[in-house]
């Protein structure tokens, strides 16, 4: 339906309604299309008047639709009126109306009115993150940074994940402002990014840079750069952190992997107790390995080649002097078949240790176990992103540890462009995460806003250093 | 109270509007018919003639004036709201906002609603209740229609009262029941056992358990009706388990008269291990033929969250043979998980037992899951597969081997 351009008389509305096929939802459909066409609210008002005259009442959802229209057009007095009407009519409202009211008011001079409404919304349910976002932005826009940070902390305490937009707004609104306390708060946000392994996008990065450079008397300078493979920053020559876990973290992670990934709810799902025990004794006897290879994964790299041939190539290019290799596979690889030639398999077993799991067992958990058991220097080779195994871990902290460890220890193989040989993308020598030494900050950032894969790691960095 | 008011007003409106429209009546007649409830509207209408400027905020006055009535009504209500009442109120608001919320909700359901851990869980639960309510309503309506038709038909037949001559008494359903029970009793002595493994209760949510039991009830009934029923065993079924409670809900007194074997023992204790075959979609082995000497086990589990390998793990633990239906061999799989419902499994197994015809048996796989049967015979398929393989490796295979032998000579 096309909404009218001018307010209509009751009979004109009646005529429109009669022409509409389902009269019961006429108002809603009409208001929806008004929101879509950004029709002036006077037209909507005339519709409401008509409805009120016919029914003596207006349904709640119609009122909310009208409220949405007012919010869209920033009609503050109208929003306040709506609040009065709704409050008069209903004891409590539902979350949709609350967030509309909050959004509408926090964008206006009456932004303080949004705060009691936020309080009210808390009574029935945890407010949405956009509601918090509106209030925080309003508060920091009006230099009420203390209030803004209070709301931010409350949001975190409630387990509501802040949008990157809110975090960015803190940096935008604090630009040029003085105060050690404020500085600490913003550093706190950067550490929040670090702990949760969140990478800011390009515009957010720019806000961070501008804020640093605007701190009065701070003498901060920011540069965009990319870090060398060695982990050294080309701007300040600072060596970035490596992804090694502390002793405690390392033990914690190994324990969790055994408990959650290998055993899980039922050891028989992925392997069997006998098999796992056999594998453990196998590994203990031959420790430590330098590189653990997921045999089946590597064998599928080039689909045109025989699978054992692919594996053979990989083993050959990784086998060097004094490098101890472990290849994990399944028993079917030992059966002489079109893809698995016995001679080649024999040949390979001279160069590396092999463990063959049952055909119905999963080999990835073994891969993780063997690598972790071998120690911090040990790397593993697979193209798998290991997302399903990460998902088995029971808490976010361990998942973050797992990601960090994975970044530093996974070698990714891919066929080279001309297809002759294999490419090995070495594991990172440094950890890709927001980091600081006090007088420097290094912040990795994403080029595009939407890069949603957790395994993708940005290559671009913001280097910030303080010249004293 | 409020909703009752609204209903009244709506009724008024719907009865007046078409009338006015039909007779081409103008607005001046319109408010007159509603003088009793809406005096303030009348006043405004009189003051606002079509030619005058519209009073755009008139609706606000209506809304605010309605408010005073409300207030006087709501005063005697107690001020403090218990958690339940608050939840009820939230629900009411959601309903007014046009979300999918049931009209009536019991205390128990309300508690379930409050225990939902997140907002989305709450929404899902309410939608489920809403749809349930809707289906119930539709069913009720259909029942009433049917009853009316039946009454009509009866009236007509009573007019033409004329008993048809027939050598049989009209006793169909009870006679059929007797016949079915006779067969089921026979199957309990001579029939091939079919085991349902009831050990998955802790893997499932309450809703999944109740779905499982529904499917089992369907399976049991289709088994009873078949020409040569299985001897059904419910193994690992503990008394007072959720399964048991749900069964009692469905069967009531009939539960003790069912011609099946129910035991809390494991099937490994009841049957020799080497005869057992665990049917699971995760099995690496594919069933080729139906073996009349084997005892097939079906896991009584509905897993909406697709927990892979649960029943395979069970079979592994007990060291049992496993098998999967040859779905890929006979069907061009389209979409959906390969695990089938228990009643579908029952139909398939029954058909296999009677006919040994895979095509006929796999008709019971839901049509949405496959796009058709594999037409070619197995031999032809094998030939084309071989062809693909020779194209892929073919001559090259020998070449590769030679190259290998050259570049990596044996020590």
mmCIF file with all atom_site columns, N, CA, C and O in Angstrom, chain A residues 206-236:
data_model
loop_
_atom_site.group_PDB
_atom_site.id
_atom_site.type_symbol
_atom_site.label_atom_id
_atom_site.label_alt_id
_atom_site.label_comp_id
_atom_site.label_asym_id
_atom_site.label_entity_id
_atom_site.label_seq_id
_atom_site.pdbx_PDB_ins_code
_atom_site.Cartn_x
_atom_site.Cartn_y
_atom_site.Cartn_z
_atom_site.occupancy
_atom_site.B_iso_or_equiv
_atom_site.pdbx_formal_charge
_atom_site.auth_seq_id
_atom_site.auth_comp_id
_atom_site.auth_asym_id
_atom_site.auth_atom_id
_atom_site.pdbx_PDB_model_num
ATOM 1   N N  . UNK A 1 206 ? 41.329 3.995   13.276 1.00 0.00 ? 206 UNK A N  1
ATOM 2   C CA . UNK A 1 206 ? 41.649 5.405   13.079 1.00 0.00 ? 206 UNK A CA 1
ATOM 3   C C  . UNK A 1 206 ? 41.237 6.225   14.304 1.00 0.00 ? 206 UNK A C  1
ATOM 4   O O  . UNK A 1 206 ? 41.944 7.135   14.723 1.00 0.00 ? 206 UNK A O  1
ATOM 5   N N  . UNK A 1 207 ? 40.085 5.888   14.885 1.00 0.00 ? 207 UNK A N  1
ATOM 6   C CA . UNK A 1 207 ? 39.652 6.596   16.098 1.00 0.00 ? 207 UNK A CA 1
ATOM 7   C C  . UNK A 1 207 ? 40.653 6.399   17.224 1.00 0.00 ? 207 UNK A C  1
ATOM 8   O O  . UNK A 1 207 ? 40.964 7.331   17.969 1.00 0.00 ? 207 UNK A O  1
ATOM 9   N N  . UNK A 1 208 ? 41.165 5.172   17.350 1.00 0.00 ? 208 UNK A N  1
ATOM 10  C CA . UNK A 1 208 ? 42.141 4.895   18.408 1.00 0.00 ? 208 UNK A CA 1
ATOM 11  C C  . UNK A 1 208 ? 43.385 5.738   18.192 1.00 0.00 ? 208 UNK A C  1
ATOM 12  O O  . UNK A 1 208 ? 43.891 6.397   19.103 1.00 0.00 ? 208 UNK A O  1
ATOM 13  N N  . UNK A 1 209 ? 43.836 5.763   16.931 1.00 0.00 ? 209 UNK A N  1
ATOM 14  C CA . UNK A 1 209 ? 45.057 6.499   16.599 1.00 0.00 ? 209 UNK A CA 1
ATOM 15  C C  . UNK A 1 209 ? 44.874 7.985   16.918 1.00 0.00 ? 209 UNK A C  1
ATOM 16  O O  . UNK A 1 209 ? 45.700 8.605   17.584 1.00 0.00 ? 209 UNK A O  1
ATOM 17  N N  . UNK A 1 210 ? 43.752 8.537   16.461 1.00 0.00 ? 210 UNK A N  1
ATOM 18  C CA . UNK A 1 210 ? 43.511 9.958   16.678 1.00 0.00 ? 210 UNK A CA 1
ATOM 19  C C  . UNK A 1 210 ? 43.417 10.279  18.167 1.00 0.00 ? 210 UNK A C  1
ATOM 20  O O  . UNK A 1 210 ? 43.906 11.318  18.622 1.00 0.00 ? 210 UNK A O  1
ATOM 21  N N  . UNK A 1 211 ? 42.817 9.389   18.931 1.00 0.00 ? 211 UNK A N  1
ATOM 22  C CA . UNK A 1 211 ? 42.704 9.656   20.370 1.00 0.00 ? 211 UNK A CA 1
ATOM 23  C C  . UNK A 1 211 ? 44.087 9.693   21.012 1.00 0.00 ? 211 UNK A C  1
ATOM 24  O O  . UNK A 1 211 ? 44.412 10.605  21.759 1.00 0.00 ? 211 UNK A O  1
ATOM 25  N N  . UNK A 1 212 ? 44.898 8.679   20.684 1.00 0.00 ? 212 UNK A N  1
ATOM 26  C CA . UNK A 1 212 ? 46.251 8.640   21.240 1.00 0.00 ? 212 UNK A CA 1
ATOM 27  C C  . UNK A 1 212 ? 46.997 9.933   20.920 1.00 0.00 ? 212 UNK A C  1
ATOM 28  O O  . UNK A 1 212 ? 47.596 10.552  21.799 1.00 0.00 ? 212 UNK A O  1
ATOM 29  N N  . UNK A 1 213 ? 46.909 10.322  19.648 1.00 0.00 ? 213 UNK A N  1
ATOM 30  C CA . UNK A 1 213 ? 47.676 11.495  19.231 1.00 0.00 ? 213 UNK A CA 1
ATOM 31  C C  . UNK A 1 213 ? 47.129 12.792  19.813 1.00 0.00 ? 213 UNK A C  1
ATOM 32  O O  . UNK A 1 213 ? 47.810 13.810  19.821 1.00 0.00 ? 213 UNK A O  1
ATOM 33  N N  . UNK A 1 214 ? 45.872 12.736  20.309 1.00 0.00 ? 214 UNK A N  1
ATOM 34  C CA . UNK A 1 214 ? 45.271 13.966  20.823 1.00 0.00 ? 214 UNK A CA 1
ATOM 35  C C  . UNK A 1 214 ? 45.466 14.131  22.322 1.00 0.00 ? 214 UNK A C  1
ATOM 36  O O  . UNK A 1 214 ? 45.084 15.154  22.875 1.00 0.00 ? 214 UNK A O  1
ATOM 37  N N  . UNK A 1 215 ? 46.013 13.114  22.998 1.00 0.00 ? 215 UNK A N  1
ATOM 38  C CA . UNK A 1 215 ? 46.168 13.242  24.449 1.00 0.00 ? 215 UNK A CA 1
ATOM 39  C C  . UNK A 1 215 ? 47.119 14.403  24.724 1.00 0.00 ? 215 UNK A C  1
ATOM 40  O O  . UNK A 1 215 ? 48.265 14.382  24.264 1.00 0.00 ? 215 UNK A O  1
ATOM 41  N N  . UNK A 1 216 ? 46.643 15.403  25.463 1.00 0.00 ? 216 UNK A N  1
ATOM 42  C CA . UNK A 1 216 ? 47.503 16.576  25.693 1.00 0.00 ? 216 UNK A CA 1
ATOM 43  C C  . UNK A 1 216 ? 48.753 16.170  26.477 1.00 0.00 ? 216 UNK A C  1
ATOM 44  O O  . UNK A 1 216 ? 48.657 15.505  27.504 1.00 0.00 ? 216 UNK A O  1
ATOM 45  N N  . UNK A 1 217 ? 49.897 16.512  25.918 1.00 0.00 ? 217 UNK A N  1
ATOM 46  C CA . UNK A 1 217 ? 51.158 16.230  26.606 1.00 0.00 ? 217 UNK A CA 1
ATOM 47  C C  . UNK A 1 217 ? 51.550 14.772  26.573 1.00 0.00 ? 217 UNK A C  1
ATOM 48  O O  . UNK A 1 217 ? 52.482 14.356  27.249 1.00 0.00 ? 217 UNK A O  1
ATOM 49  N N  . UNK A 1 218 ? 50.825 13.951  25.783 1.00 0.00 ? 218 UNK A N  1
ATOM 50  C CA . UNK A 1 218 ? 51.114 12.513  25.762 1.00 0.00 ? 218 UNK A CA 1
ATOM 51  C C  . UNK A 1 218 ? 52.240 12.164  24.811 1.00 0.00 ? 218 UNK A C  1
ATOM 52  O O  . UNK A 1 218 ? 52.926 11.172  25.002 1.00 0.00 ? 218 UNK A O  1
ATOM 53  N N  . UNK A 1 219 ? 52.426 12.997  23.780 1.00 0.00 ? 219 UNK A N  1
ATOM 54  C CA . UNK A 1 219 ? 53.474 12.737  22.786 1.00 0.00 ? 219 UNK A CA 1
ATOM 55  C C  . UNK A 1 219 ? 53.365 11.364  22.150 1.00 0.00 ? 219 UNK A C  1
ATOM 56  O O  . UNK A 1 219 ? 54.371 10.718  21.895 1.00 0.00 ? 219 UNK A O  1
ATOM 57  N N  . UNK A 1 220 ? 52.153 10.929  21.912 1.00 0.00 ? 220 UNK A N  1
ATOM 58  C CA . UNK A 1 220 ? 51.978 9.627   21.258 1.00 0.00 ? 220 UNK A CA 1
ATOM 59  C C  . UNK A 1 220 ? 51.997 9.825   19.750 1.00 0.00 ? 220 UNK A C  1
ATOM 60  O O  . UNK A 1 220 ? 51.465 10.792  19.240 1.00 0.00 ? 220 UNK A O  1
ATOM 61  N N  . UNK A 1 221 ? 52.619 8.894   19.039 1.00 0.00 ? 221 UNK A N  1
ATOM 62  C CA . UNK A 1 221 ? 52.610 8.930   17.581 1.00 0.00 ? 221 UNK A CA 1
ATOM 63  C C  . UNK A 1 221 ? 52.194 7.569   17.053 1.00 0.00 ? 221 UNK A C  1
ATOM 64  O O  . UNK A 1 221 ? 52.702 6.538   17.502 1.00 0.00 ? 221 UNK A O  1
ATOM 65  N N  . UNK A 1 222 ? 51.289 7.562   16.099 1.00 0.00 ? 222 UNK A N  1
ATOM 66  C CA . UNK A 1 222 ? 50.834 6.291   15.545 1.00 0.00 ? 222 UNK A CA 1
ATOM 67  C C  . UNK A 1 222 ? 51.259 6.122   14.095 1.00 0.00 ? 222 UNK A C  1
ATOM 68  O O  . UNK A 1 222 ? 51.345 7.098   13.346 1.00 0.00 ? 222 UNK A O  1
ATOM 69  N N  . UNK A 1 223 ? 51.578 4.889   13.705 1.00 0.00 ? 223 UNK A N  1
ATOM 70  C CA . UNK A 1 223 ? 51.933 4.584   12.324 1.00 0.00 ? 223 UNK A CA 1
ATOM 71  C C  . UNK A 1 223 ? 51.235 3.302   11.911 1.00 0.00 ? 223 UNK A C  1
ATOM 72  O O  . UNK A 1 223 ? 51.125 2.377   12.709 1.00 0.00 ? 223 UNK A O  1
ATOM 73  N N  . UNK A 1 224 ? 50.844 3.275   10.631 1.00 0.00 ? 224 UNK A N  1
ATOM 74  C CA . UNK A 1 224 ? 50.283 2.029   10.108 1.00 0.00 ? 224 UNK A CA 1
ATOM 75  C C  . UNK A 1 224 ? 51.432 1.226   9.514  1.00 0.00 ? 224 UNK A C  1
ATOM 76  O O  . UNK A 1 224 ? 52.297 1.766   8.838  1.00 0.00 ? 224 UNK A O  1
ATOM 77  N N  . UNK A 1 225 ? 51.430 -0.062  9.762  1.00 0.00 ? 225 UNK A N  1
ATOM 78  C CA . UNK A 1 225 ? 52.558 -0.872  9.311  1.00 0.00 ? 225 UNK A CA 1
ATOM 79  C C  . UNK A 1 225 ? 52.115 -2.320  9.170  1.00 0.00 ? 225 UNK A C  1
ATOM 80  O O  . UNK A 1 225 ? 50.979 -2.679  9.475  1.00 0.00 ? 225 UNK A O  1
ATOM 81  N N  . UNK A 1 226 ? 53.024 -3.143  8.670  1.00 0.00 ? 226 UNK A N  1
ATOM 82  C CA . UNK A 1 226 ? 52.775 -4.580  8.764  1.00 0.00 ? 226 UNK A CA 1
ATOM 83  C C  . UNK A 1 226 ? 54.018 -5.209  9.383  1.00 0.00 ? 226 UNK A C  1
ATOM 84  O O  . UNK A 1 226 ? 55.140 -4.780  9.134  1.00 0.00 ? 226 UNK A O  1
ATOM 85  N N  . UNK A 1 227 ? 53.787 -6.213  10.184 1.00 0.00 ? 227 UNK A N  1
ATOM 86  C CA . UNK A 1 227 ? 54.864 -6.790  10.985 1.00 0.00 ? 227 UNK A CA 1
ATOM 87  C C  . UNK A 1 227 ? 55.632 -7.807  10.151 1.00 0.00 ? 227 UNK A C  1
ATOM 88  O O  . UNK A 1 227 ? 55.067 -8.534  9.343  1.00 0.00 ? 227 UNK A O  1
ATOM 89  N N  . UNK A 1 228 ? 56.938 -7.824  10.317 1.00 0.00 ? 228 UNK A N  1
ATOM 90  C CA . UNK A 1 228 ? 57.770 -8.807  9.608  1.00 0.00 ? 228 UNK A CA 1
ATOM 91  C C  . UNK A 1 228 ? 57.487 -10.208 10.127 1.00 0.00 ? 228 UNK A C  1
ATOM 92  O O  . UNK A 1 228 ? 56.990 -10.391 11.239 1.00 0.00 ? 228 UNK A O  1
ATOM 93  N N  . UNK A 1 229 ? 57.867 -11.195 9.327  1.00 0.00 ? 229 UNK A N  1
ATOM 94  C CA . UNK A 1 229 ? 57.641 -12.575 9.755  1.00 0.00 ? 229 UNK A CA 1
ATOM 95  C C  . UNK A 1 229 ? 58.380 -12.892 11.052 1.00 0.00 ? 229 UNK A C  1
ATOM 96  O O  . UNK A 1 229 ? 57.984 -13.775 11.812 1.00 0.00 ? 229 UNK A O  1
ATOM 97  N N  . UNK A 1 230 ? 59.457 -12.187 11.269 1.00 0.00 ? 230 UNK A N  1
ATOM 98  C CA . UNK A 1 230 ? 60.225 -12.443 12.488 1.00 0.00 ? 230 UNK A CA 1
ATOM 99  C C  . UNK A 1 230 ? 59.503 -11.921 13.728 1.00 0.00 ? 230 UNK A C  1
ATOM 100 O O  . UNK A 1 230 ? 59.877 -12.253 14.843 1.00 0.00 ? 230 UNK A O  1
ATOM 101 N N  . UNK A 1 231 ? 58.476 -11.096 13.520 1.00 0.00 ? 231 UNK A N  1
ATOM 102 C CA . UNK A 1 231 ? 57.742 -10.563 14.656 1.00 0.00 ? 231 UNK A CA 1
ATOM 103 C C  . UNK A 1 231 ? 58.268 -9.216  15.115 1.00 0.00 ? 231 UNK A C  1
ATOM 104 O O  . UNK A 1 231 ? 57.944 -8.755  16.208 1.00 0.00 ? 231 UNK A O  1
ATOM 105 N N  . UNK A 1 232 ? 59.084 -8.593  14.257 1.00 0.00 ? 232 UNK A N  1
ATOM 106 C CA . UNK A 1 232 ? 59.608 -7.291  14.648 1.00 0.00 ? 232 UNK A CA 1
ATOM 107 C C  . UNK A 1 232 ? 58.793 -6.195  13.975 1.00 0.00 ? 232 UNK A C  1
ATOM 108 O O  . UNK A 1 232 ? 58.450 -6.294  12.798 1.00 0.00 ? 232 UNK A O  1
ATOM 109 N N  . UNK A 1 233 ? 58.499 -5.147  14.751 1.00 0.00 ? 233 UNK A N  1
ATOM 110 C CA . UNK A 1 233 ? 57.765 -4.027  14.176 1.00 0.00 ? 233 UNK A CA 1
ATOM 111 C C  . UNK A 1 233 ? 58.740 -3.132  13.421 1.00 0.00 ? 233 UNK A C  1
ATOM 112 O O  . UNK A 1 233 ? 59.734 -2.681  14.002 1.00 0.00 ? 233 UNK A O  1
ATOM 113 N N  . UNK A 1 234 ? 58.517 -2.890  12.125 1.00 0.00 ? 234 UNK A N  1
ATOM 114 C CA . UNK A 1 234 ? 59.468 -2.095  11.333 1.00 0.00 ? 234 UNK A CA 1
ATOM 115 C C  . UNK A 1 234 ? 59.529 -0.623  11.767 1.00 0.00 ? 234 UNK A C  1
ATOM 116 O O  . UNK A 1 234 ? 60.504 0.054   11.438 1.00 0.00 ? 234 UNK A O  1
ATOM 117 N N  . UNK A 1 235 ? 58.537 -0.144  12.487 1.00 0.00 ? 235 UNK A N  1
ATOM 118 C CA . UNK A 1 235 ? 58.537 1.271   12.871 1.00 0.00 ? 235 UNK A CA 1
ATOM 119 C C  . UNK A 1 235 ? 59.382 1.492   14.125 1.00 0.00 ? 235 UNK A C  1
ATOM 120 O O  . UNK A 1 235 ? 60.299 2.314   14.146 1.00 0.00 ? 235 UNK A O  1
ATOM 121 N N  . UNK A 1 236 ? 59.075 0.707   15.172 1.00 0.00 ? 236 UNK A N  1
ATOM 122 C CA . UNK A 1 236 ? 59.755 0.977   16.436 1.00 0.00 ? 236 UNK A CA 1
ATOM 123 C C  . UNK A 1 236 ? 60.751 -0.121  16.803 1.00 0.00 ? 236 UNK A C  1
ATOM 124 O O  . UNK A 1 236 ? 61.342 -0.092  17.884 1.00 0.00 ? 236 UNK A O  1
#
